[in-house]
Short mmCIF file of C-alpha atoms and ligand atoms in Angstrom, two decimals:
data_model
loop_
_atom_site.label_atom_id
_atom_site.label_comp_id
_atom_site.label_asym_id
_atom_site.label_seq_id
_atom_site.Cartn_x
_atom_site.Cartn_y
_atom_site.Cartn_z
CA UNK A 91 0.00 0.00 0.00
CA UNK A 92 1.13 3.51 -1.24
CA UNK A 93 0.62 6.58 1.35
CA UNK A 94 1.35 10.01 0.45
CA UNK A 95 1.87 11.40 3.32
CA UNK A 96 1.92 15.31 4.26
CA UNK A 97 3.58 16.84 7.23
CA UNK A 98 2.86 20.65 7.88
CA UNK A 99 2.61 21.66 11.62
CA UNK A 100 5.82 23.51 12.04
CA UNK A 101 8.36 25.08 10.25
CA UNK A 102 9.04 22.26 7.62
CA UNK A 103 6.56 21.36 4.47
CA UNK A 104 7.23 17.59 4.20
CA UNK A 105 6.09 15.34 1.71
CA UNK A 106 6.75 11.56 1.35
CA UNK A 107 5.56 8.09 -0.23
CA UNK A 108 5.88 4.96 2.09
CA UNK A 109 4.96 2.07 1.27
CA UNK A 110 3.35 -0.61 4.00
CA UNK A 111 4.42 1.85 6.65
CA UNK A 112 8.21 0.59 6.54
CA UNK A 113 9.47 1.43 3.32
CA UNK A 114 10.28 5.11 2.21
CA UNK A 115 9.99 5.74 -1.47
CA UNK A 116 10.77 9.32 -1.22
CA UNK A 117 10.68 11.78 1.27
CA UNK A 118 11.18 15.71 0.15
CA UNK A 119 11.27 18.42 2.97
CA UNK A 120 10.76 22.36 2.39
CA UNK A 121 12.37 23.78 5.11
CA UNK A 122 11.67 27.54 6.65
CA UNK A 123 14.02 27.61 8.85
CA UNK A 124 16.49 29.94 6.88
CA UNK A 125 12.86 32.61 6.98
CA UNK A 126 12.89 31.83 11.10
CA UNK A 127 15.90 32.65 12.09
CA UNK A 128 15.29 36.33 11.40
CA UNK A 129 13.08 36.12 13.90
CA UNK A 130 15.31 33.87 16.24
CA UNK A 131 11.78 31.26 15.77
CA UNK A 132 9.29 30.52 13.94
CA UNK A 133 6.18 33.19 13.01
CA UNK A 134 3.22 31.50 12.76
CA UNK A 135 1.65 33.53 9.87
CA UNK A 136 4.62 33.44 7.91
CA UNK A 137 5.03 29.47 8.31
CA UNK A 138 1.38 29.13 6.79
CA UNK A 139 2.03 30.86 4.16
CA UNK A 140 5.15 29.54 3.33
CA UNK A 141 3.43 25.97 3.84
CA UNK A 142 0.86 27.15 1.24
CA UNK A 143 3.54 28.20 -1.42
CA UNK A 144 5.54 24.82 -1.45
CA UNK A 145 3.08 22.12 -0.87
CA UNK A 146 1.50 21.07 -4.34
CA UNK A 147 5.18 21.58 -5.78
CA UNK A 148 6.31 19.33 -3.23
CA UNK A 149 3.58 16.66 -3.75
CA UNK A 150 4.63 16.09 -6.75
CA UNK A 151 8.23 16.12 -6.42
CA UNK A 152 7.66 13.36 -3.89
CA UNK A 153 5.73 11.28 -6.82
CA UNK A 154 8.53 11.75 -8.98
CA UNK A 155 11.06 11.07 -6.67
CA UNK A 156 9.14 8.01 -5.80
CA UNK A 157 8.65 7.10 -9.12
CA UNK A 158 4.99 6.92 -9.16
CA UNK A 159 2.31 8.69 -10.54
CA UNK A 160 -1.29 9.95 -8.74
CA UNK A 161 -2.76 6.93 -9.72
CA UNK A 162 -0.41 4.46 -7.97
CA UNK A 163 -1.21 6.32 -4.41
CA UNK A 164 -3.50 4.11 -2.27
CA UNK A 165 -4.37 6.76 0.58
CA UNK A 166 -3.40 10.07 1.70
CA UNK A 167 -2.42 10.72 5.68
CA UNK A 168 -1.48 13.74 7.45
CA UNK A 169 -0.52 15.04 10.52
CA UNK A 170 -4.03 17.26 11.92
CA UNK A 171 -2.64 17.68 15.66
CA UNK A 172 -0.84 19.25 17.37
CA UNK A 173 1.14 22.02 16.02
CA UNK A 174 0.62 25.90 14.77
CA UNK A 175 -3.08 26.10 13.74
CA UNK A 176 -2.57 27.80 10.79
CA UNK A 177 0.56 25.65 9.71
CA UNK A 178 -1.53 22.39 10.20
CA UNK A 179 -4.66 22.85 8.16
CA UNK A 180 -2.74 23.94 4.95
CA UNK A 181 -1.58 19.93 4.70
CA UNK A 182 -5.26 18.77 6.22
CA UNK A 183 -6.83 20.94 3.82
CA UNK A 184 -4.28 19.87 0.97
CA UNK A 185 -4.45 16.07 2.04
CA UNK A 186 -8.24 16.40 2.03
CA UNK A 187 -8.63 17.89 -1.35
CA UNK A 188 -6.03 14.81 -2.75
CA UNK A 189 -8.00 12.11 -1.26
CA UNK A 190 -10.76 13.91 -2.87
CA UNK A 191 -10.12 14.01 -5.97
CA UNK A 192 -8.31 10.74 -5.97
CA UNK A 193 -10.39 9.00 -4.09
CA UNK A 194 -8.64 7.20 -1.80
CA UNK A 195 -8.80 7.02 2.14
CA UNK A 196 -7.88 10.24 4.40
CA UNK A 197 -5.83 9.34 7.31
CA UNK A 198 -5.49 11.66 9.93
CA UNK A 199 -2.05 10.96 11.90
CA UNK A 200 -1.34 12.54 15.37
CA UNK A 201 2.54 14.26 14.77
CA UNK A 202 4.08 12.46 17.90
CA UNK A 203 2.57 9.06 17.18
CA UNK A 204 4.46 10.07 13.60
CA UNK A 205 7.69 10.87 15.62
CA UNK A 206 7.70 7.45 17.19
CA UNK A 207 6.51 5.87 13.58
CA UNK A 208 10.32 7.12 12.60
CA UNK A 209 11.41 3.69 14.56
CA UNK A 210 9.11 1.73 11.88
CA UNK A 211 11.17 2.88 9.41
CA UNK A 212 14.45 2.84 10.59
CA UNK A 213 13.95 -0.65 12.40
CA UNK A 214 11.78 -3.02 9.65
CA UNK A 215 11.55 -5.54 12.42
CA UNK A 216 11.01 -3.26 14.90
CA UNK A 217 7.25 -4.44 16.68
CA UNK A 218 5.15 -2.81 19.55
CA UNK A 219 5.39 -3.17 22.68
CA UNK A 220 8.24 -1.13 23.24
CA UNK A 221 8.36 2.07 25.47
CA UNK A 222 9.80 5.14 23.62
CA UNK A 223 11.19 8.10 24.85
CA UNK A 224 9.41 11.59 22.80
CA UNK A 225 11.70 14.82 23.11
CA UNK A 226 10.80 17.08 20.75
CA UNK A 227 10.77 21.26 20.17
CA UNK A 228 6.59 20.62 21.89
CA UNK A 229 6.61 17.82 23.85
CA UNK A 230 8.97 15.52 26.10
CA UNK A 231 7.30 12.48 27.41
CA UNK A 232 7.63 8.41 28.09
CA UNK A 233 4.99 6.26 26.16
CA UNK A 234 4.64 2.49 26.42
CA UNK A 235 3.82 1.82 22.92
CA UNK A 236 1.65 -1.22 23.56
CA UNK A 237 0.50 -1.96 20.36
CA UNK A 238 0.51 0.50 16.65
CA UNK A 239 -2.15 2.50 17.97
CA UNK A 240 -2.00 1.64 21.61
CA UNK A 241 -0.33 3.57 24.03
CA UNK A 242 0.21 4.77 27.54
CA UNK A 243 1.86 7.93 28.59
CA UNK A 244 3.59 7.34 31.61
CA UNK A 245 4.97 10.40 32.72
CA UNK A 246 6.28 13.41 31.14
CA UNK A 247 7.19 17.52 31.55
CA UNK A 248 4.97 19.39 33.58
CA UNK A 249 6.41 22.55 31.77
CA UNK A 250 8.64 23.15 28.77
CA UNK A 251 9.53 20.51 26.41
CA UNK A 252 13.20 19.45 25.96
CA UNK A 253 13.94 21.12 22.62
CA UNK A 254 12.15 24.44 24.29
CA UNK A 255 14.89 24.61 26.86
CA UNK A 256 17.75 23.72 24.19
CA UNK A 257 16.25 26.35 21.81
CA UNK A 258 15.63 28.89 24.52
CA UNK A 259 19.09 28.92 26.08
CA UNK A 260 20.94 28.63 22.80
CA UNK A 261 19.03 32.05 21.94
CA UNK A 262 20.60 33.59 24.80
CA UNK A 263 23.76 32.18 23.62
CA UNK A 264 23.35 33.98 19.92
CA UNK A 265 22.96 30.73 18.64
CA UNK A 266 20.78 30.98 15.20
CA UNK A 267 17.63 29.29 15.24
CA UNK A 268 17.17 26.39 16.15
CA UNK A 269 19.35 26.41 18.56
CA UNK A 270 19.35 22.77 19.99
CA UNK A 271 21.89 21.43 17.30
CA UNK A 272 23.95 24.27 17.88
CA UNK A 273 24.41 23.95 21.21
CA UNK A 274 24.97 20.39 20.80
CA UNK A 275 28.09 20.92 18.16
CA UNK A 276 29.16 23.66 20.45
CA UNK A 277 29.00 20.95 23.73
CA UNK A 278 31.31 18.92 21.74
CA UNK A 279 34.90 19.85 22.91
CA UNK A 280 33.26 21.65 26.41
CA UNK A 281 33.76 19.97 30.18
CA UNK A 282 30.24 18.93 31.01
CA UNK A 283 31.34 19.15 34.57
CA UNK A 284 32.07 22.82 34.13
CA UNK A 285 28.94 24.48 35.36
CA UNK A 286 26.36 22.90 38.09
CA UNK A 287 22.87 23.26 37.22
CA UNK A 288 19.83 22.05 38.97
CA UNK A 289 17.96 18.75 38.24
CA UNK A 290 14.19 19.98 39.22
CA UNK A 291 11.89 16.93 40.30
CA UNK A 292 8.58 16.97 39.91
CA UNK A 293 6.33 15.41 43.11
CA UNK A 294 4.35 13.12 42.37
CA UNK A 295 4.75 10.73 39.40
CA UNK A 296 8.86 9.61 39.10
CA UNK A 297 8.25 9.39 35.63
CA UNK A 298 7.17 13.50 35.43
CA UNK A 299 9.86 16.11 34.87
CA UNK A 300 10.15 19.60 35.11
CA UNK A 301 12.35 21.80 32.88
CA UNK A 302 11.43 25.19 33.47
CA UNK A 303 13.52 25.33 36.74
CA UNK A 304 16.57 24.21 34.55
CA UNK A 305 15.84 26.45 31.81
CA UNK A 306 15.80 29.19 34.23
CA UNK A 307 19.10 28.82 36.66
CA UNK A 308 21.37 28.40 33.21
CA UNK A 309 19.29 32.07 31.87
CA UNK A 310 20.48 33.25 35.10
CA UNK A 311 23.46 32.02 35.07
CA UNK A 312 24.24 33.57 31.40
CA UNK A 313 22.84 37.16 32.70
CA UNK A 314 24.94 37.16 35.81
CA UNK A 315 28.05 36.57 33.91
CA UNK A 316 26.80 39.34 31.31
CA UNK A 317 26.39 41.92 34.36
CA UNK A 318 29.76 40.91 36.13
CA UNK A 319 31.38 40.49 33.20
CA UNK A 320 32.75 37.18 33.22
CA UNK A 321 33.55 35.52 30.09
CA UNK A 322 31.91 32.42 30.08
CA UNK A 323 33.46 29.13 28.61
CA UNK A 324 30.61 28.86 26.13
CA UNK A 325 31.15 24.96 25.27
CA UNK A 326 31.66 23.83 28.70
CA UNK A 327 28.11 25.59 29.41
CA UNK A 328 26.52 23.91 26.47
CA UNK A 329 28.19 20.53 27.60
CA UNK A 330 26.85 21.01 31.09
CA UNK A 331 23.57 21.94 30.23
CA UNK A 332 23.21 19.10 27.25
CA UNK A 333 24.48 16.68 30.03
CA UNK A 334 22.05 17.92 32.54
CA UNK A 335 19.25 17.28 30.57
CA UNK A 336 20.38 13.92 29.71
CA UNK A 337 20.57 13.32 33.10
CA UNK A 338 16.86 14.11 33.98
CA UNK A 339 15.49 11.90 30.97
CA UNK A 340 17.95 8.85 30.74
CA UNK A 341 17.31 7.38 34.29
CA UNK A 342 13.34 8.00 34.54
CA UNK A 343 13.62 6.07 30.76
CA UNK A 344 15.03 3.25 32.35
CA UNK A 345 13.27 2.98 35.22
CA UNK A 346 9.95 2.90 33.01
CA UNK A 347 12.05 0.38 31.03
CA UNK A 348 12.13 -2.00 34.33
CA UNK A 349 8.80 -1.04 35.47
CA UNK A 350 7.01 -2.26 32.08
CA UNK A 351 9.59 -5.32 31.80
CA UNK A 352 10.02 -3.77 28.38
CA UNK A 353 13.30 -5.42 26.64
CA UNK A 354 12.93 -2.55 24.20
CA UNK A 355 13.68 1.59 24.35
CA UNK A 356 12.86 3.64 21.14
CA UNK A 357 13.90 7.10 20.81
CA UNK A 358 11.74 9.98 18.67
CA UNK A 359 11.66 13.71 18.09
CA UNK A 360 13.86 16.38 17.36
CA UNK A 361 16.26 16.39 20.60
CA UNK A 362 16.90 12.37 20.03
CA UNK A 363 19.40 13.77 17.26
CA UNK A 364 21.04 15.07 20.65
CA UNK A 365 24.73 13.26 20.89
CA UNK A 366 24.58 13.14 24.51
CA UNK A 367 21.72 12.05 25.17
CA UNK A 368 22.25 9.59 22.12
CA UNK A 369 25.44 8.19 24.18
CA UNK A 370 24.25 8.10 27.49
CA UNK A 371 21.27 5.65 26.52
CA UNK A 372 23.82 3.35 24.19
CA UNK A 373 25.94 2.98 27.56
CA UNK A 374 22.66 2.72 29.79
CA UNK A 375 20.93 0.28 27.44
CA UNK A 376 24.02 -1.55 26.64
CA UNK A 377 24.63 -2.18 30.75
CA UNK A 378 20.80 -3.78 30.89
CA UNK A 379 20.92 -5.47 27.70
CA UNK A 380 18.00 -3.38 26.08
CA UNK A 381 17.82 -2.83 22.82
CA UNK A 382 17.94 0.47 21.60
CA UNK A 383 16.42 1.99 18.71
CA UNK A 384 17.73 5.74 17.48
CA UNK A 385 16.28 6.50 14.34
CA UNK A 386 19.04 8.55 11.74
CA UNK A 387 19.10 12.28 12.61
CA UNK A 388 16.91 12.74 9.37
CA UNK A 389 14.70 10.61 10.75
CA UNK A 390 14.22 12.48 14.08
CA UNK A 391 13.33 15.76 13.19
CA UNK A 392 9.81 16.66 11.59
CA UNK A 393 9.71 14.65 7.95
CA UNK A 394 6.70 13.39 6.47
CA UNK A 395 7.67 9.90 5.83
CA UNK A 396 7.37 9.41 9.66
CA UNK A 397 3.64 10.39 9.10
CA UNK A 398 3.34 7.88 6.37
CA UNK A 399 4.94 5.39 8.58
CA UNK A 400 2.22 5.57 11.11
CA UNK A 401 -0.64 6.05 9.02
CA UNK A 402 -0.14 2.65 7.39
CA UNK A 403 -1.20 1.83 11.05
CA UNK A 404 -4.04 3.75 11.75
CA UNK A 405 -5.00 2.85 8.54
CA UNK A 406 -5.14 -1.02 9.57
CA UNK A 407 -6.97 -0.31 12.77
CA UNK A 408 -9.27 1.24 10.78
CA UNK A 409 -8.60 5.06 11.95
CA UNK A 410 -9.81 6.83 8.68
CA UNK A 411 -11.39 10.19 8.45
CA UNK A 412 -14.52 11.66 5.92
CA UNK A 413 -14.47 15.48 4.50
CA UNK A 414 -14.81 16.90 7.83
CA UNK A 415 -11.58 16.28 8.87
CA UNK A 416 -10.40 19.42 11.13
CA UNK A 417 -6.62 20.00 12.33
CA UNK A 418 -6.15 20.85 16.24
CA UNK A 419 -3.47 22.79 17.80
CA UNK A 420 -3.29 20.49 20.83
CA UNK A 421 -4.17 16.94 21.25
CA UNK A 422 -3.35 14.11 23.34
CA UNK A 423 -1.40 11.30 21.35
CA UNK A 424 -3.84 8.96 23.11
CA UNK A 425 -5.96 9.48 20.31
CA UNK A 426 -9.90 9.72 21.63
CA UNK A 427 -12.57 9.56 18.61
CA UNK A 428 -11.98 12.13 15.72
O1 KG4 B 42 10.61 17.05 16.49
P1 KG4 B 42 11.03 18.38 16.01
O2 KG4 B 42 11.74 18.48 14.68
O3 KG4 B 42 9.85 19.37 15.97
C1 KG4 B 42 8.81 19.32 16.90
O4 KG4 B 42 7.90 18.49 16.72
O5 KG4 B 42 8.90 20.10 17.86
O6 KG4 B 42 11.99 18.95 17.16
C2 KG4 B 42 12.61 20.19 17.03
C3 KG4 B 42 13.46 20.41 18.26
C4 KG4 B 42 14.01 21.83 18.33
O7 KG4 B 42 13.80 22.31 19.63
C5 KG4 B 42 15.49 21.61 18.03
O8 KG4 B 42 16.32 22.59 18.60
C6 KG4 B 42 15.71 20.26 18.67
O9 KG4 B 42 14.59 19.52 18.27
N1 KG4 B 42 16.96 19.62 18.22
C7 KG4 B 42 17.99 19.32 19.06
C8 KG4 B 42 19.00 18.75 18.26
N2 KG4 B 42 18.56 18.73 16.98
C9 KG4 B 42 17.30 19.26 16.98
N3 KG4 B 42 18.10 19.48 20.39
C10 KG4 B 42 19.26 19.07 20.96
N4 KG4 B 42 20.29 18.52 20.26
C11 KG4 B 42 20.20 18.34 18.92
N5 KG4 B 42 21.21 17.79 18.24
ZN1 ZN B 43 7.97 17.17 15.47
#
């Protein structure tokens, strides 16, 4: 089966064809982020329209690039939640108006579920249940993936997302946007025992985190050496800080990991590209003889052949939407009844 899928909730207008959900024919990305960084992020008006301008070209590069034509595609998914409202129904409106006039199914595909889909197509033998670790620019959270379209959050921030705080402090850093690679190249030849920064729990849940708190003391930290004038070891800050973080998600990952008896850890989103974090869970999963499953950084950030990954899934179980599909700026990946 032939999806072309369309990905439009951020700053990237991605197009791809996968076929049975494992196998990527093409995949073709549009990507804003040179408009952004003017801005040091992304404007939500100006990623709509910027959506609008490259999507049918980019439909049918993907065809070509797939080798296909119209005809050959079997169904059309897209990611409806969550993400900028305006950004997310030019690709439901677009995906609609294919299915339309090809008739063939709409499948609406949640963007995180999509995220964790990357695994499907980076791992062909990869099957649920597996628990997977989400970090991405919007959300940061621990879901046993019990079955395609089956899941269970376990915990996750009470605050900002992971690739908030990486974004956030790399702008204070005059990193261009987005900032979270950046600051990882920049960690790369810094002491990550440099600079001490806090590791906020969150009562309640182990599984929860809280980043805000984190976020915060290395802001301070940054403005304090500004107004003293100390000249701060800029890669030693960036390692600190990248190893922080990876020190508030590893260990609540594996502890899930032993909770669930799962023998399997997936990693998705935008901050898995992170090279510290990447590290620390080879050595953690390597120790307790889990396997681990990273997805290729092209794979991690926003693409649409994620979406077309999972929507081979929701397909099978049957999740399929009519011409009243609607896109939603916030939605739980649980998935309740469209
Ligand atoms: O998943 P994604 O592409 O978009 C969302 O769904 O949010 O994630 C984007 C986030 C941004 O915050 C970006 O700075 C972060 O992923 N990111 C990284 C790295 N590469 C991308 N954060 C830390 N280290 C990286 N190497
Ligand atoms: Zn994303």
């Amino acid at each position: 089966m032939k999806i072309l899928a369309i990905e439009s909730s951020c700053d990237e207008t991605a197009v791809a064809v996968v076929e049975d959900g494992r196998k990527i024919l093409s995949d073709c990305i549009a990507s804003q982020v040179e408009i952004h960084k003017t801005y040091g992020g992304v404007v939500p008006e100006i990623a709509s329209r910027k959506h609008i301008e490259a999507i049918s070209a980019l439909a049918d590069e993907a065809l070509e690039a797939a080798g296909i034509t119209r005809k050959d595609i079997d169904a059309v998914a897209v990611t409806y939640a969550p993400g900028l409202i305006g950004a997310v129904l030019v690709g439901v409106n677009f995906a609609k108006a294919a299915a339309f006039t090809l008739g063939v199914p709409l499948i609406p595909v949640h963007h995180i579920r999509g995220h964790i889909a990357a695994n499907y197509l980076a791992y062909p033998d990869l099957e649920p249940p597996f628990l997977c670790l989400v970090v991405s620019g919007g959300h940061t959270m621990i879901v046993h993936v019990k079955d395609y379209t089956d899941m269970e959050i376990l915990g996750g921030t009470r605050d900002d997302a992971a690739g908030e705080c990486f974004d956030k402090v790399a702008r204070m850093l005059d990193m261009p946007y987005p900032g979270g690679a950046a600051l990882d190249r920049a960690a790369q030849t810094g002491d990550d025992k440099k600079y001490a920064l806090p590791r906020p729990k969150a009562d309640g849940n182990p599984y929860d985190l809280s980043f805000s708190g984190l976020k915060t003391a290395a802001i301070n930290l940054i403005h304090h050496a500004e107004q003293v004038g100390e000249e701060l070891d800029i890669p030693s800050l960036c390692a600190s800080y990248a190893a922080t973080v990876s020190e508030m998600l590893v260990p609540r990952t594996m502890a899930a990991l032993e909770e669930t008896g799962c023998k399997t850890l997936a990693i998705a989103g935008g901050v898995a590209a992170n090279s510290r974090i990447r590290g620390d869970f080879e050595r953690e999963c390597a120790k307790k003889k889990i396997r681990l499953c990273m997805p290729p950084l092209s794979l991690c950030g926003d693409n649409g052949a994620m979406i077309g990954a999972q929507g081979y899934y929701e397909y099978l179980a049957g999740n399929v939407a009519d011409q009243t599909l609607n896109a939603y700026a916030t939605k739980s990946i649980l998935g309740e009844a469209l």
